[in-house]
């Protein structure tokens, strides 16, 4: 391609400092180096993680930075040693990766690659630690190895999933983070059986995806737990059959659920990051066979406390990272679920804005007014 091997000038939404609106800047994007791919981003979306690191509350501030990690695009060029991708491929960049060589990648049970596991503090590329973005000769930090709030980005090839070229990028772009995190937590880790009951703690995008997984699994009862009653009506679209607002009860919510279900739910999935909700999700599953899955990320100083008898009574507690999906191996299959009409992505997408209005997407997410807002990079 004519741009291969050359710097590309394009627009990017740059976060210059914490909490300040992103600024549209002309940036230079360097050619991909060893094991790297340069991607033309067609559609991206804002995840709650983008907002958290933009606000830099509780995270290590790293500015200027190009955020963004849910996206769909087309490979523009590839660097040395890339053999499984080529220009023109339709791809999803992923915030975590699959090197294919480490023990985790060789394991059928793990997706936590030693080389490419999520690293929120890294501002450069793994190959040389340098940034591929600059403006006026000054480098701009990467984010999660993806930085999709740019018309072009450079990503390690191990963090790029090649997908069906017929899949609409404005829909399947959401598969690259929150959707798969929740969906896989249910389908791959909780594994409810047809006819069983599932409780979902937190009805944001990840929780709704977990509920979608329970619906696909054939769960008979899907109980949504959230402090915001405005979320309950929308959650019905994702298969949620009953709702519990902990604020409306004078007893612990786990006790409420145990009484609702004659001893507890068969499975629960926690998607809030609240350690209190994690304990509730574990203690509300049925003794003997109940399984609770933790998805939300707690604060650094949080501690999980429960009585050991809850384990001895044969309740199981598990954790889930990115839905236990291997990015390159498994994510193309999630896209195929959508193409085969087994998975409905449209109901997750509540807003669409042009790239020039990306700050509106941040506003929608910050105020909890959207599930997912798609940003059209070409509009």
Tab-separated table of C-alpha atoms in Angstrom:
chain	number	residue	atom	x	y	z
A	1	UNK	CA	0.000	0.000	0.000
A	2	UNK	CA	1.200	3.536	-0.718
A	3	UNK	CA	1.414	4.491	2.966
A	4	UNK	CA	3.297	1.367	4.088
A	5	UNK	CA	6.675	2.176	5.584
A	6	UNK	CA	5.867	5.875	5.918
A	7	UNK	CA	4.603	8.091	8.713
A	8	UNK	CA	0.883	8.823	8.486
A	9	UNK	CA	-0.603	12.124	9.541
A	10	UNK	CA	-4.120	11.844	10.921
A	11	UNK	CA	-6.482	13.115	13.597
A	12	UNK	CA	-6.470	11.795	17.153
A	13	UNK	CA	-8.392	12.732	20.287
A	14	UNK	CA	-5.635	13.468	22.803
A	15	UNK	CA	-6.074	13.544	26.575
A	16	UNK	CA	-3.636	16.260	27.664
A	17	UNK	CA	-4.558	16.231	31.352
A	18	UNK	CA	-6.906	14.535	33.773
A	19	UNK	CA	-10.585	15.305	33.368
A	20	UNK	CA	-10.148	17.911	30.645
A	21	UNK	CA	-11.991	17.466	27.320
A	22	UNK	CA	-10.090	15.486	24.702
A	23	UNK	CA	-8.500	17.706	22.043
A	24	UNK	CA	-8.581	16.881	18.348
A	25	UNK	CA	-4.962	17.042	17.194
A	26	UNK	CA	-3.046	16.198	14.048
A	27	UNK	CA	-0.608	13.459	14.998
A	28	UNK	CA	2.040	11.449	13.202
A	29	UNK	CA	1.736	7.678	13.413
A	30	UNK	CA	4.990	5.812	12.785
A	31	UNK	CA	5.203	2.635	10.692
A	32	UNK	CA	4.783	-0.645	12.604
A	33	UNK	CA	7.970	-2.228	13.929
A	34	UNK	CA	8.741	-5.886	14.674
A	35	UNK	CA	5.575	-7.885	15.474
A	36	UNK	CA	3.398	-4.770	15.115
A	37	UNK	CA	0.425	-3.865	12.931
A	38	UNK	CA	-0.836	-0.456	11.853
A	39	UNK	CA	-4.624	-0.257	11.708
A	40	UNK	CA	-7.021	2.228	10.177
A	41	UNK	CA	-9.706	2.561	12.835
A	42	UNK	CA	-13.223	2.713	11.394
A	43	UNK	CA	-15.323	2.619	14.571
A	44	UNK	CA	-14.514	2.789	18.266
A	45	UNK	CA	-16.485	3.162	21.492
A	46	UNK	CA	-15.997	4.475	25.017
A	47	UNK	CA	-15.693	2.004	27.870
A	48	UNK	CA	-15.859	2.873	31.565
A	49	UNK	CA	-12.140	2.048	31.782
A	50	UNK	CA	-11.388	4.904	29.353
A	51	UNK	CA	-13.298	7.288	31.612
A	52	UNK	CA	-11.474	6.064	34.736
A	53	UNK	CA	-8.020	6.624	33.250
A	54	UNK	CA	-9.068	9.938	31.730
A	55	UNK	CA	-10.198	11.094	35.175
A	56	UNK	CA	-7.039	9.538	36.705
A	57	UNK	CA	-8.789	8.928	40.019
A	58	UNK	CA	-6.888	6.143	41.741
A	59	UNK	CA	-4.765	5.439	38.645
A	60	UNK	CA	-1.244	6.500	37.784
A	61	UNK	CA	-1.614	9.683	35.692
A	62	UNK	CA	0.087	9.390	32.300
A	63	UNK	CA	-0.446	12.302	29.940
A	64	UNK	CA	-0.587	13.237	27.110
A	65	UNK	CA	-2.236	10.003	26.059
A	66	UNK	CA	-4.454	8.588	23.335
A	67	UNK	CA	-7.078	6.479	25.055
A	68	UNK	CA	-9.487	3.959	23.533
A	69	UNK	CA	-9.528	0.157	23.403
A	70	UNK	CA	-12.859	-0.989	21.910
A	71	UNK	CA	-12.660	-0.724	18.142
A	72	UNK	CA	-12.915	-2.281	14.721
A	73	UNK	CA	-10.714	-1.480	11.762
A	74	UNK	CA	-8.693	-2.641	8.776
A	75	UNK	CA	-4.990	-3.483	8.670
A	76	UNK	CA	-3.040	-0.820	6.752
A	77	UNK	CA	0.438	-2.365	7.026
A	78	UNK	CA	2.386	-4.923	9.054
A	79	UNK	CA	5.832	-4.943	10.585
A	80	UNK	CA	8.668	-7.454	10.481
A	81	UNK	CA	7.767	-10.972	11.569
A	82	UNK	CA	3.988	-10.637	11.228
A	83	UNK	CA	2.776	-13.647	9.249
A	84	UNK	CA	-0.852	-14.138	10.349
A	85	UNK	CA	-2.129	-10.707	9.320
A	86	UNK	CA	-1.905	-8.711	6.115
A	87	UNK	CA	-3.109	-5.371	4.731
A	88	UNK	CA	-6.846	-5.380	4.163
A	89	UNK	CA	-7.701	-7.771	6.989
A	90	UNK	CA	-10.678	-6.736	9.127
A	91	UNK	CA	-9.627	-6.796	12.755
A	92	UNK	CA	-10.467	-5.976	16.353
A	93	UNK	CA	-7.612	-4.591	18.491
A	94	UNK	CA	-7.771	-6.065	22.013
A	95	UNK	CA	-6.504	-4.596	25.302
A	96	UNK	CA	-4.882	-7.910	26.226
A	97	UNK	CA	-3.083	-10.388	24.018
A	98	UNK	CA	-2.032	-13.853	23.013
A	99	UNK	CA	1.656	-14.304	22.199
A	100	UNK	CA	1.172	-18.006	21.445
A	101	UNK	CA	4.390	-19.038	23.176
A	102	UNK	CA	3.973	-18.748	26.957
A	103	UNK	CA	2.504	-21.320	29.372
A	104	UNK	CA	-0.767	-19.403	29.594
A	105	UNK	CA	-1.179	-19.364	25.814
A	106	UNK	CA	-0.418	-23.083	25.659
A	107	UNK	CA	-2.968	-23.793	28.398
A	108	UNK	CA	-6.564	-24.532	27.419
A	109	UNK	CA	-7.673	-23.056	30.750
A	110	UNK	CA	-5.994	-19.634	30.758
A	111	UNK	CA	-6.033	-16.459	28.667
A	112	UNK	CA	-3.565	-14.492	30.820
A	113	UNK	CA	-0.635	-14.205	28.410
A	114	UNK	CA	2.702	-13.529	30.129
A	115	UNK	CA	3.894	-11.127	27.439
A	116	UNK	CA	0.745	-9.251	26.470
A	117	UNK	CA	-1.441	-9.303	29.563
A	118	UNK	CA	-3.108	-5.948	30.228
A	119	UNK	CA	-0.708	-3.279	31.489
A	120	UNK	CA	-2.318	0.061	32.301
A	121	UNK	CA	0.965	1.827	33.109
A	122	UNK	CA	2.776	1.101	29.851
A	123	UNK	CA	2.905	4.141	27.576
A	124	UNK	CA	5.043	2.713	24.776
A	125	UNK	CA	5.280	-0.389	22.622
A	126	UNK	CA	6.718	-3.643	23.984
A	127	UNK	CA	9.324	-3.944	21.211
A	128	UNK	CA	11.344	-0.886	22.195
A	129	UNK	CA	9.360	1.016	24.835
A	130	UNK	CA	8.856	3.906	22.422
A	131	UNK	CA	5.622	5.547	21.302
A	132	UNK	CA	4.444	5.363	17.697
A	133	UNK	CA	2.475	8.608	18.167
A	134	UNK	CA	3.839	12.139	18.145
A	135	UNK	CA	2.695	15.704	17.599
A	136	UNK	CA	5.066	18.563	16.830
A	137	UNK	CA	7.930	16.182	17.489
A	138	UNK	CA	6.756	15.273	21.008
A	139	UNK	CA	5.706	11.696	21.842
A	140	UNK	CA	2.170	10.853	23.008
A	141	UNK	CA	1.640	7.878	25.324
A	142	UNK	CA	-0.210	4.749	24.248
A	143	UNK	CA	-3.066	3.222	26.277
A	144	UNK	CA	-3.470	-0.544	26.815
A	145	UNK	CA	-1.458	-1.103	23.646
A	146	UNK	CA	-4.463	-0.088	21.517
A	147	UNK	CA	-5.084	3.723	21.564
A	148	UNK	CA	-8.106	3.570	19.285
A	149	UNK	CA	-9.124	7.244	19.626
A	150	UNK	CA	-6.955	7.902	16.585
A	151	UNK	CA	-7.724	7.444	12.897
A	152	UNK	CA	-4.668	5.166	12.718
A	153	UNK	CA	-3.054	3.211	15.524
A	154	UNK	CA	-0.199	0.728	15.978
A	155	UNK	CA	-0.843	-2.466	17.950
A	156	UNK	CA	1.205	-5.566	18.772
A	157	UNK	CA	0.096	-8.340	16.408
A	158	UNK	CA	-0.681	-10.565	19.394
A	159	UNK	CA	-3.400	-8.089	20.389
A	160	UNK	CA	-5.169	-8.174	17.038
A	161	UNK	CA	-8.035	-10.562	16.271
A	162	UNK	CA	-8.722	-11.197	12.578
A	163	UNK	CA	-12.463	-11.406	11.990
A	164	UNK	CA	-14.987	-12.171	9.269
A	165	UNK	CA	-14.735	-9.331	6.698
A	166	UNK	CA	-18.522	-9.392	6.291
A	167	UNK	CA	-19.091	-8.474	9.939
A	168	UNK	CA	-20.197	-4.810	10.323
A	169	UNK	CA	-17.418	-3.019	12.194
A	170	UNK	CA	-19.847	-0.494	13.689
A	171	UNK	CA	-21.479	-3.360	15.591
A	172	UNK	CA	-18.760	-5.905	16.317
A	173	UNK	CA	-16.297	-3.285	17.601
A	174	UNK	CA	-17.932	-3.636	21.052
A	175	UNK	CA	-16.887	-7.293	21.163
A	176	UNK	CA	-13.285	-6.268	21.868
A	177	UNK	CA	-13.820	-5.470	25.568
A	178	UNK	CA	-16.922	-5.162	27.746
A	179	UNK	CA	-19.265	-7.378	25.763
A	180	UNK	CA	-16.869	-10.334	25.770
A	181	UNK	CA	-15.886	-9.751	29.403
A	182	UNK	CA	-19.462	-10.206	30.615
A	183	UNK	CA	-20.625	-12.745	28.061
A	184	UNK	CA	-17.656	-15.035	28.629
A	185	UNK	CA	-17.882	-14.779	32.417
A	186	UNK	CA	-21.255	-16.494	32.134
A	187	UNK	CA	-20.737	-18.824	29.162
A	188	UNK	CA	-17.139	-19.884	29.849
A	189	UNK	CA	-16.745	-19.608	33.625
A	190	UNK	CA	-20.116	-19.750	35.413
A	191	UNK	CA	-21.494	-22.181	32.812
A	192	UNK	CA	-25.147	-22.252	33.898
A	193	UNK	CA	-27.210	-25.188	32.711
A	194	UNK	CA	-30.529	-24.827	30.923
A	195	UNK	CA	-33.308	-24.162	33.417
A	196	UNK	CA	-31.032	-22.923	36.203
A	197	UNK	CA	-31.145	-19.568	38.003
A	198	UNK	CA	-28.522	-16.817	37.653
A	199	UNK	CA	-28.048	-13.585	39.608
A	200	UNK	CA	-26.234	-10.693	37.916
A	201	UNK	CA	-24.773	-8.031	40.208
A	202	UNK	CA	-24.460	-4.711	38.347
A	203	UNK	CA	-26.458	-3.926	35.216
A	204	UNK	CA	-23.997	-1.788	33.314
A	205	UNK	CA	-22.677	-2.934	29.926
A	206	UNK	CA	-20.624	-5.821	31.359
A	207	UNK	CA	-23.480	-7.006	33.582
A	208	UNK	CA	-25.948	-6.859	30.703
A	209	UNK	CA	-23.537	-8.926	28.626
A	210	UNK	CA	-23.380	-11.442	31.478
A	211	UNK	CA	-27.178	-11.515	31.484
A	212	UNK	CA	-27.122	-12.086	27.725
A	213	UNK	CA	-24.864	-15.072	28.366
A	214	UNK	CA	-27.371	-16.436	30.870
A	215	UNK	CA	-30.170	-15.955	28.328
A	216	UNK	CA	-28.189	-17.778	25.637
A	217	UNK	CA	-27.512	-20.592	28.133
A	218	UNK	CA	-31.248	-21.068	28.674
A	219	UNK	CA	-31.393	-19.893	32.297
A	220	UNK	CA	-34.974	-19.984	33.596
A	221	UNK	CA	-34.538	-17.133	36.087
A	222	UNK	CA	-32.137	-14.220	35.651
A	223	UNK	CA	-32.152	-11.918	38.670
A	224	UNK	CA	-30.654	-8.460	38.159
A	225	UNK	CA	-29.207	-6.692	41.204
A	226	UNK	CA	-28.513	-2.959	40.977
A	227	UNK	CA	-28.821	0.215	43.048
A	228	UNK	CA	-30.199	2.142	40.062
A	229	UNK	CA	-33.845	1.231	39.342
A	230	UNK	CA	-33.677	3.088	36.000
A	231	UNK	CA	-31.627	0.182	34.652
A	232	UNK	CA	-34.277	-2.419	35.301
A	233	UNK	CA	-36.500	-1.748	32.282
A	234	UNK	CA	-33.616	-1.900	29.792
A	235	UNK	CA	-32.316	-5.085	31.414
A	236	UNK	CA	-35.466	-6.952	30.357
A	237	UNK	CA	-34.180	-6.798	26.768
A	238	UNK	CA	-31.203	-8.895	27.892
A	239	UNK	CA	-33.272	-11.642	29.462
A	240	UNK	CA	-33.429	-10.377	33.056
A	241	UNK	CA	-36.656	-11.693	34.593
A	242	UNK	CA	-36.553	-10.260	38.129
A	243	UNK	CA	-34.946	-7.301	39.855
A	244	UNK	CA	-33.585	-6.600	43.308
A	245	UNK	CA	-32.562	-3.174	44.572
A	246	UNK	CA	-30.605	-3.688	47.830
A	247	UNK	CA	-31.764	-0.278	49.070
A	248	UNK	CA	-35.357	-1.472	49.123
A	249	UNK	CA	-34.698	-4.224	51.689
A	250	UNK	CA	-33.880	-4.202	55.394
A	251	UNK	CA	-31.880	-7.407	55.218
A	252	UNK	CA	-28.683	-8.364	53.338
A	253	UNK	CA	-29.363	-8.823	49.629
A	254	UNK	CA	-27.876	-12.317	49.681
A	255	UNK	CA	-30.555	-13.285	52.188
A	256	UNK	CA	-33.229	-11.742	49.958
A	257	UNK	CA	-32.044	-13.829	46.996
A	258	UNK	CA	-31.803	-17.020	49.077
A	259	UNK	CA	-35.419	-16.570	50.144
A	260	UNK	CA	-36.507	-15.805	46.556
A	261	UNK	CA	-34.911	-18.965	45.204
A	262	UNK	CA	-35.458	-21.566	47.931
A	263	UNK	CA	-31.848	-21.737	49.065
A	264	UNK	CA	-29.910	-19.629	46.579
A	265	UNK	CA	-29.231	-19.209	42.882
A	266	UNK	CA	-27.326	-21.809	40.903
A	267	UNK	CA	-24.896	-19.231	39.498
A	268	UNK	CA	-24.030	-15.584	40.130
A	269	UNK	CA	-21.853	-13.121	38.220
A	270	UNK	CA	-20.557	-9.956	39.908
A	271	UNK	CA	-19.849	-7.024	37.567
A	272	UNK	CA	-19.484	-3.992	39.857
A	273	UNK	CA	-16.017	-3.959	41.409
A	274	UNK	CA	-17.612	-3.437	44.848
A	275	UNK	CA	-16.137	-5.881	47.338
A	276	UNK	CA	-19.463	-5.844	49.200
A	277	UNK	CA	-21.235	-6.977	46.025
A	278	UNK	CA	-18.582	-9.674	45.546
A	279	UNK	CA	-19.310	-11.087	48.996
A	280	UNK	CA	-23.059	-10.909	48.354
A	281	UNK	CA	-22.685	-12.656	44.996
A	282	UNK	CA	-20.775	-15.513	46.615
A	283	UNK	CA	-23.018	-15.899	49.642
A	284	UNK	CA	-26.236	-15.948	47.576
A	285	UNK	CA	-25.388	-19.105	45.592
A	286	UNK	CA	-26.847	-22.448	46.604
A	287	UNK	CA	-24.784	-24.725	48.812
A	288	UNK	CA	-23.688	-27.970	47.202
A	289	UNK	CA	-23.383	-26.720	43.626
A	290	UNK	CA	-23.580	-22.930	43.493
A	291	UNK	CA	-20.861	-21.075	41.564
A	292	UNK	CA	-20.083	-17.354	41.883
A	293	UNK	CA	-17.899	-15.551	39.345
A	294	UNK	CA	-16.154	-12.247	40.078
A	295	UNK	CA	-15.587	-9.891	37.137
A	296	UNK	CA	-15.406	-6.356	38.579
A	297	UNK	CA	-12.043	-4.877	39.560
A	298	UNK	CA	-11.875	-3.946	43.278
A	299	UNK	CA	-9.913	-1.136	44.864
A	300	UNK	CA	-6.321	-1.952	45.753
A	301	UNK	CA	-6.907	-2.052	49.526
A	302	UNK	CA	-10.163	-4.038	49.439
A	303	UNK	CA	-10.374	-7.373	51.286
A	304	UNK	CA	-12.842	-10.175	50.609
A	305	UNK	CA	-14.239	-11.572	53.879
A	306	UNK	CA	-16.608	-14.498	54.256
A	307	UNK	CA	-16.934	-17.413	56.657
A	308	UNK	CA	-14.975	-20.537	55.654
A	309	UNK	CA	-18.142	-22.617	56.079
A	310	UNK	CA	-19.440	-21.017	52.881
A	311	UNK	CA	-16.684	-22.923	51.059
A	312	UNK	CA	-16.993	-26.076	53.133
A	313	UNK	CA	-20.678	-26.186	52.224
A	314	UNK	CA	-19.529	-26.608	48.613
A	315	UNK	CA	-20.057	-23.177	47.190
A	316	UNK	CA	-17.468	-22.317	44.522
A	317	UNK	CA	-15.858	-18.923	43.952
A	318	UNK	CA	-14.118	-18.125	40.667
A	319	UNK	CA	-12.579	-15.116	38.973
A	320	UNK	CA	-12.795	-14.185	35.308
A	321	UNK	CA	-10.539	-12.058	33.110
A	322	UNK	CA	-11.892	-10.965	29.702
A	323	UNK	CA	-14.462	-13.744	29.889
A	324	UNK	CA	-11.707	-16.375	29.701
A	325	UNK	CA	-11.483	-15.677	25.952
A	326	UNK	CA	-8.120	-15.941	24.205
A	327	UNK	CA	-8.076	-12.798	22.027
A	328	UNK	CA	-6.806	-14.175	18.724
A	329	UNK	CA	-8.178	-17.702	19.064
A	330	UNK	CA	-11.639	-17.120	20.530
A	331	UNK	CA	-12.844	-13.595	19.700
A	332	UNK	CA	-13.452	-14.359	15.997
A	333	UNK	CA	-15.914	-16.997	17.232
A	334	UNK	CA	-17.825	-14.419	19.297
A	335	UNK	CA	-18.184	-12.347	16.125
A	336	UNK	CA	-19.550	-15.436	14.370
A	337	UNK	CA	-22.184	-15.803	17.101
A	338	UNK	CA	-23.408	-12.374	16.055
A	339	UNK	CA	-23.253	-13.230	12.352
A	340	UNK	CA	-25.263	-16.415	13.029
A	341	UNK	CA	-27.881	-14.374	14.962
A	342	UNK	CA	-27.106	-16.191	18.210
A	343	UNK	CA	-25.959	-12.913	19.790
A	344	UNK	CA	-27.723	-9.544	19.522
A	345	UNK	CA	-25.266	-6.642	19.623
A	346	UNK	CA	-27.599	-3.880	18.468
A	347	UNK	CA	-29.358	-3.630	21.812
A	348	UNK	CA	-26.064	-2.724	23.521
A	349	UNK	CA	-25.576	0.290	21.218
A	350	UNK	CA	-27.645	3.221	22.459
A	351	UNK	CA	-25.830	6.205	20.905
A	352	UNK	CA	-23.629	7.058	17.907
A	353	UNK	CA	-21.533	10.213	17.451
A	354	UNK	CA	-19.010	11.424	14.856
A	355	UNK	CA	-15.336	11.419	15.864
A	356	UNK	CA	-15.372	15.207	16.177
A	357	UNK	CA	-17.927	14.851	18.998
A	358	UNK	CA	-16.081	12.206	21.020
A	359	UNK	CA	-16.425	14.263	24.193
A	360	UNK	CA	-20.188	13.711	24.012
A	361	UNK	CA	-19.522	9.976	24.273
A	362	UNK	CA	-17.473	10.572	27.431
A	363	UNK	CA	-20.300	12.680	28.821
A	364	UNK	CA	-22.884	9.954	28.118
A	365	UNK	CA	-20.722	7.318	29.803
A	366	UNK	CA	-19.809	9.508	32.798
A	367	UNK	CA	-23.490	10.231	33.472
A	368	UNK	CA	-24.566	6.629	32.967
A	369	UNK	CA	-26.808	7.613	30.062
A	370	UNK	CA	-25.601	5.000	27.592
A	371	UNK	CA	-24.713	1.336	27.426
A	372	UNK	CA	-22.348	1.806	24.498
A	373	UNK	CA	-21.788	4.883	22.341
A	374	UNK	CA	-20.232	4.177	18.947
A	375	UNK	CA	-17.808	6.752	17.555
A	376	UNK	CA	-17.775	6.898	13.761
A	377	UNK	CA	-14.203	7.765	12.797
A	378	UNK	CA	-15.220	8.608	9.248
A	379	UNK	CA	-18.162	10.877	10.028
